[in-house]
Amino acid sequence: MIENWPILTIVTFLPLVGVVFLLMIRGEEAVIAQNSRNVALWVSCFTFLVSLALLIGFDMDNPGYQFEERAEWLGDTGISYHMGVDGISMPFVLLSTLLMPLAILASWNAIQHRVREYMIAFLVLETMMVGMFVSLDMLMFYLFFEAVLIPMFIIIGVWGGPRRVYAAFKFFLYTLLGSVLMLVCMLAMYIEVGTTDIPVLSAFSFGVGMQTWLFLGFFASFAVKVPMWPVHTWLPDAHVEAPTAGSMILAGVLLKMGGYGFLRFSLPMFPHASEFFAPLVFTLSIIAVIYTSLVALAQSDMKKLIAYSSVAHMGFVTIGIFTMTEQGIAGAMFQMISHGLVSAALFFCVGVVYDRLHTREISAYGGVTAVMPRFAVFFMFMMLASVGLPGTSGFVGEMLVLVGAWKASSWVAFFAATGLVLGAAYMLWLFRRVMFGQVVHEKVEAMPAMERREFAIFVPLTILVLWFGVYPSSLLDVMEGSIQLVLDGMAASGVSLMAGK
Amino acid sequence: MDFNMMQILPALPEIFLAGVALVLVLVAAYGGEGAKNARRVTNIALVGIAIAFLMLINRDAPDSLAFGGMFAADDFATYMKVLVLLGTFAALLMAMRPLGDDDINKPEFSLLVLLAVVGMMLMISANDLMSLYMAVELQSLPLYVVAAMRTNSLRSSEAGLKYFLLGALSSGILLYGASLVYGFAGTTSFEGIAAAISAGDLPVMFVIGMVFMISGLAFKVSAAPFHMWTPDVYEGSPTPVTALFAIAPKVAAMALMMRLTYGAFGSISFEWSQVLVALSITSMVVGALGAIMQSDIKRMMAYSSIAHMGYALAGLASGSVDGALGVMIYMTGYIFMGAGTFAIILLMRRDGQSATKIVDLRGLSKTHPILAIGLMIMMFSMAGIPPLAGFFGKWYVFLAAVQAGLVPLAVVGVVMSVVGAFYYLRIIKLMYFEDTDNPLDADMAMANRLVLGISMGVVLLFFAGLGSLLDTAGVATTALMSVR
């Protein structure tokens, strides 16, 4: 019975049902606010539970698409309603559904005005994110990919910090400019193949010359999303101005859309162009890793520092993907999931202290460990996971990427490893300045201890980071088959994979 | 030619509306002055439009010609006329309230609009240079008058005069082009022109005539560089009139342009395609850049409509079946976006006076949450953000453009849509990110709510109905193409 349910459709659109409930709430403003929080939390929790069915029902021996759903949409034009997940997209779906209740919990007290609208924006965002990961039709993918901008623009612009308008516009226009170029390429692909079905497109071999243009178009979009240097400048602004939960989702899921796009479109559909442009991607990624790490060192704003560290970490992801080795791609995937958990937790760490002191300046803190010892444990753990301490998920991803990079080019591996050292430097230094030392500010001394709610956000993230760090094959096994399928497809189209060079 | 009743039957909706208009002349003249009579006339006009609408959608006759081939009644005409009637109905419905308390409470208003509607419907069905010109003039003359309806306002009179002068100029250009085409083709019928083209080499002057005709029509759709009148007329006209301008005549002029290019000049699409590419690119650029600096929302909407016509022309420029389909999908989304947006602009009033500065929208999300959500959806849709209606229009016109090898046009188009997104976002910013201490009036007319609600529904759920819309538009395109 349950096997026949359109589980992906349910997971995707369940949050919209929550939106309907939210719209029906009536009463005093305070009542509306409290009920909105509850409804949003329960709906997102329920969505997460339903999405666990994907995990339970997932067949790890099947590298292809599972839970496939297909329905007619635009007649016989080759565009249909097609959903499905494989080992690459399934972890992202779960990441999205997991982070959403946590993000809602994180904004429990921080958001005090227009709570209902806020929760609506987040639930709509969840639908768009999940829909993007499960779409197996290119037009559907694009609809969800772009529609994410609408709720995020509103979230940054309405509930953001002092420069929120600038940040929201920059975020929107930057991403839109990248996406529309991808749109033109999608049109060209649709005309060439006659369908927007992703599996069909992956099996189609485009001419080498056309691949180049298509790759560049898609690259424009995904590079902005990832973001890669030099188009990363929207990210620090967006992160600094976004509310805590917005940053969590932005870093946790939205950045992954770019990496996912590379794996779903660029590599399988444009293998020759991917090979041709791999050195360019490596160069940009290395610059990103080293340059943004140095920039992170110079930051005085905690959130901005973590934002720059995200750019550096995503640099690892793009390196891993374009090594086109099994280790590299698996490492990139692992790094994305790990970064999704860790960066969300780190942004929440900033949120925790920000809620108490209302400043993100590093110099305003110091000695927080003495005041909030429990918080210090979580923060330190997440900081170390971000640095890549063995035993945390961060280590596995970086390690695998470096192995893959070494296979592709030892220079790439060398520079990437340099980034690791710098990463350790800025994170440890941040921790030292915020958490250790004497309490010099009176306000810091008055900071209340951690609430149960905050505890409830940290615990699942910590368990997962630890779990993936200690037992990485639980995640690697899921994606291994699908990654191998991508690589097999590339090898079949005649790309000389770099492994062994 | 013997007169035969059957010959004029295909034009029955038009004839009916013309009859209603004639009756309304009497009602307007003898029903007394003022708001009450103005409302009465409007009500009758609305009923007339509704009946004509029903006549249209129940048309099950095969494609046919009337008036000796001057009038084509086919699925394409039906489709476009339905759009025109829907748009006009919405505009008239929303004009009801302002008719009461503005200084445009003249019974002639709805009468003139109804005459213009007859003109627009004839434009859509025009299948001959003669009927083309007559229809264009029948549509234009009443609109010149309603633009200047607010007689004690300098801006309104200026708008009317400007519209009249430039409109007359464009009619002249159109007529000049038509005379050249007639001179070389030896016939005024579209089929005849098409036959003359395929029969043999026509001199270059024929092509020049064709370009003149396209330019004349470009005035009517307000495509750059023939757009000069649009911002002033939009801003100066009374807002209900602007709402009408923004929706209905554009559809009619675009339909006429399609019938002329695909029908009469169908086999030399490479000749007119270049002209349309140029028109399309300039419109997209002028529309996107021009709107940025505007402080009046009506003026901004004028530039926005210029940009939208640029996108629609990008589909037309491809000269293909898919191009025609794209334009039809685009125009369908466009009238709902336009109607929804103007439903809100018409409600922008402060202390009983209309307030149309963009900054008047400040803080709208707090004072009028429903209006703010509606306008936000319309703005995102106009910016072409999926999954709203505006996106699918762009998808189909650019699909046709890329298919016809016009990739640079598509690239310019999508980049300009990003520039355009900037000013649409600015409105959302004012509504959502800022506060106001001087809110707009609270009352929301039922008519506007209705129009806004329907438009929002269509724009939001466009993707759901797209499958059947494509079928309908596909049938209509086949009808358009069969003339060739």
PDB file of C-alpha atoms in Angstrom, chain A residues 73-75 77 79 113-114 117 128 138-139 142-144 146-147 149-150 153-154 156-158 164-165 168-169 172-173 176-177 180-181 183-184 186-188 190-191 196, chain B residues 365-366 376 380 383-388 391-392 395-396 398-399 402-403 407 410-411 414-415 417-418 421-422 425-426 428-429 431-435 463-464 466-467 470:
ATOM      1  CA  TRP A  73       1.884  18.039 -17.559  1.00  0.00           C
ATOM      2  CA  LEU A  74       2.275  19.815 -20.876  1.00  0.00           C
ATOM      3  CA  GLY A  75       0.803  17.265 -23.234  1.00  0.00           C
ATOM      4  CA  THR A  77       5.734  18.515 -25.686  1.00  0.00           C
ATOM      5  CA  ILE A  79       7.833  18.220 -20.672  1.00  0.00           C
ATOM      6  CA  HIS A 113       7.180  40.702  14.272  1.00  0.00           C
ATOM      7  CA  ARG A 114       5.240  39.305  11.332  1.00  0.00           C
ATOM      8  CA  GLU A 117       4.555  35.703   7.228  1.00  0.00           C
ATOM      9  CA  MET A 128      11.021  24.869  -3.334  1.00  0.00           C
ATOM     10  CA  MET A 138      14.695  20.214 -16.328  1.00  0.00           C
ATOM     11  CA  LEU A 139      11.892  22.758 -16.542  1.00  0.00           C
ATOM     12  CA  TYR A 142      14.363  25.414 -13.048  1.00  0.00           C
ATOM     13  CA  LEU A 143      10.986  26.411 -11.623  1.00  0.00           C
ATOM     14  CA  PHE A 144      12.001  25.303  -8.152  1.00  0.00           C
ATOM     15  CA  GLU A 146      14.433  30.040  -9.318  1.00  0.00           C
ATOM     16  CA  ALA A 147      11.416  30.144  -7.093  1.00  0.00           C
ATOM     17  CA  LEU A 149      14.679  33.340  -4.664  1.00  0.00           C
ATOM     18  CA  ILE A 150      11.222  34.643  -3.809  1.00  0.00           C
ATOM     19  CA  PHE A 153      14.459  37.630  -0.851  1.00  0.00           C
ATOM     20  CA  ILE A 154      11.583  38.300   1.488  1.00  0.00           C
ATOM     21  CA  ILE A 156      16.457  38.663   4.082  1.00  0.00           C
ATOM     22  CA  GLY A 157      14.661  41.859   3.240  1.00  0.00           C
ATOM     23  CA  VAL A 158      12.002  41.856   5.934  1.00  0.00           C
ATOM     24  CA  ARG A 164      19.139  44.102   4.487  1.00  0.00           C
ATOM     25  CA  VAL A 165      17.761  45.888   1.442  1.00  0.00           C
ATOM     26  CA  ALA A 168      18.488  41.156  -0.544  1.00  0.00           C
ATOM     27  CA  PHE A 169      18.792  42.937  -3.877  1.00  0.00           C
ATOM     28  CA  PHE A 172      18.400  38.243  -5.891  1.00  0.00           C
ATOM     29  CA  LEU A 173      19.922  39.960  -8.887  1.00  0.00           C
ATOM     30  CA  LEU A 176      18.930  35.686 -11.227  1.00  0.00           C
ATOM     31  CA  LEU A 177      21.569  36.844 -13.695  1.00  0.00           C
ATOM     32  CA  VAL A 180      18.777  33.263 -16.848  1.00  0.00           C
ATOM     33  CA  LEU A 181      21.883  32.318 -18.783  1.00  0.00           C
ATOM     34  CA  LEU A 183      17.677  29.212 -18.956  1.00  0.00           C
ATOM     35  CA  VAL A 184      18.853  30.040 -22.462  1.00  0.00           C
ATOM     36  CA  MET A 186      18.046  24.861 -21.250  1.00  0.00           C
ATOM     37  CA  LEU A 187      16.038  26.170 -24.178  1.00  0.00           C
ATOM     38  CA  ALA A 188      18.792  25.144 -26.551  1.00  0.00           C
ATOM     39  CA  TYR A 190      15.206  21.277 -25.162  1.00  0.00           C
ATOM     40  CA  ILE A 191      15.225  22.216 -28.827  1.00  0.00           C
ATOM     41  CA  THR A 196      13.381  18.223 -20.754  1.00  0.00           C
TER      42      THR A 196
ATOM     43  CA  SER B 365       2.304  45.117   3.562  1.00  0.00           C
ATOM     44  CA  LYS B 366       1.373  46.394   7.012  1.00  0.00           C
ATOM     45  CA  MET B 376       4.095  41.188  -4.964  1.00  0.00           C
ATOM     46  CA  PHE B 380       7.443  38.699  -9.447  1.00  0.00           C
ATOM     47  CA  ALA B 383       9.913  39.945 -13.599  1.00  0.00           C
ATOM     48  CA  GLY B 384       9.542  36.464 -15.030  1.00  0.00           C
ATOM     49  CA  ILE B 385      10.232  34.520 -11.864  1.00  0.00           C
ATOM     50  CA  PRO B 386       8.868  30.986 -11.994  1.00  0.00           C
ATOM     51  CA  PRO B 387       6.471  29.390 -11.344  1.00  0.00           C
ATOM     52  CA  LEU B 388       4.329  32.427 -12.149  1.00  0.00           C
ATOM     53  CA  PHE B 391       7.888  33.080 -16.631  1.00  0.00           C
ATOM     54  CA  PHE B 392       6.042  30.736 -18.954  1.00  0.00           C
ATOM     55  CA  TRP B 395       9.943  30.541 -21.724  1.00  0.00           C
ATOM     56  CA  TYR B 396       7.853  30.126 -24.876  1.00  0.00           C
ATOM     57  CA  PHE B 398      12.567  32.690 -26.026  1.00  0.00           C
ATOM     58  CA  LEU B 399      12.148  29.046 -26.941  1.00  0.00           C
ATOM     59  CA  VAL B 402      16.429  30.178 -29.823  1.00  0.00           C
ATOM     60  CA  GLN B 403      14.834  27.698 -32.173  1.00  0.00           C
ATOM     61  CA  VAL B 407      20.290  33.212 -29.606  1.00  0.00           C
ATOM     62  CA  ALA B 410      17.324  35.581 -26.303  1.00  0.00           C
ATOM     63  CA  VAL B 411      20.452  36.427 -24.342  1.00  0.00           C
ATOM     64  CA  VAL B 414      17.037  37.383 -20.407  1.00  0.00           C
ATOM     65  CA  VAL B 415      19.716  39.852 -19.319  1.00  0.00           C
ATOM     66  CA  SER B 417      14.758  40.715 -17.640  1.00  0.00           C
ATOM     67  CA  VAL B 418      17.307  40.817 -14.819  1.00  0.00           C
ATOM     68  CA  ALA B 421      13.672  42.597 -12.070  1.00  0.00           C
ATOM     69  CA  PHE B 422      15.391  45.461 -10.324  1.00  0.00           C
ATOM     70  CA  LEU B 425      11.802  44.352  -6.769  1.00  0.00           C
ATOM     71  CA  ARG B 426      11.926  48.008  -5.818  1.00  0.00           C
ATOM     72  CA  ILE B 428       8.295  44.896  -3.294  1.00  0.00           C
ATOM     73  CA  LYS B 429      11.001  46.544  -1.253  1.00  0.00           C
ATOM     74  CA  MET B 431       5.872  47.490   0.340  1.00  0.00           C
ATOM     75  CA  TYR B 432       7.631  44.976   2.538  1.00  0.00           C
ATOM     76  CA  PHE B 433      10.921  46.371   3.758  1.00  0.00           C
ATOM     77  CA  GLU B 434       9.801  49.871   4.689  1.00  0.00           C
ATOM     78  CA  ASP B 435       7.257  51.465   6.953  1.00  0.00           C
ATOM     79  CA  PHE B 463       1.467  26.232 -14.620  1.00  0.00           C
ATOM     80  CA  ALA B 464      -1.455  23.961 -13.819  1.00  0.00           C
ATOM     81  CA  LEU B 466      -0.683  25.481 -19.121  1.00  0.00           C
ATOM     82  CA  GLY B 467      -1.235  22.087 -20.717  1.00  0.00           C
ATOM     83  CA  LEU B 470      -1.115  25.145 -25.037  1.00  0.00           C
TER      84      LEU B 470
END
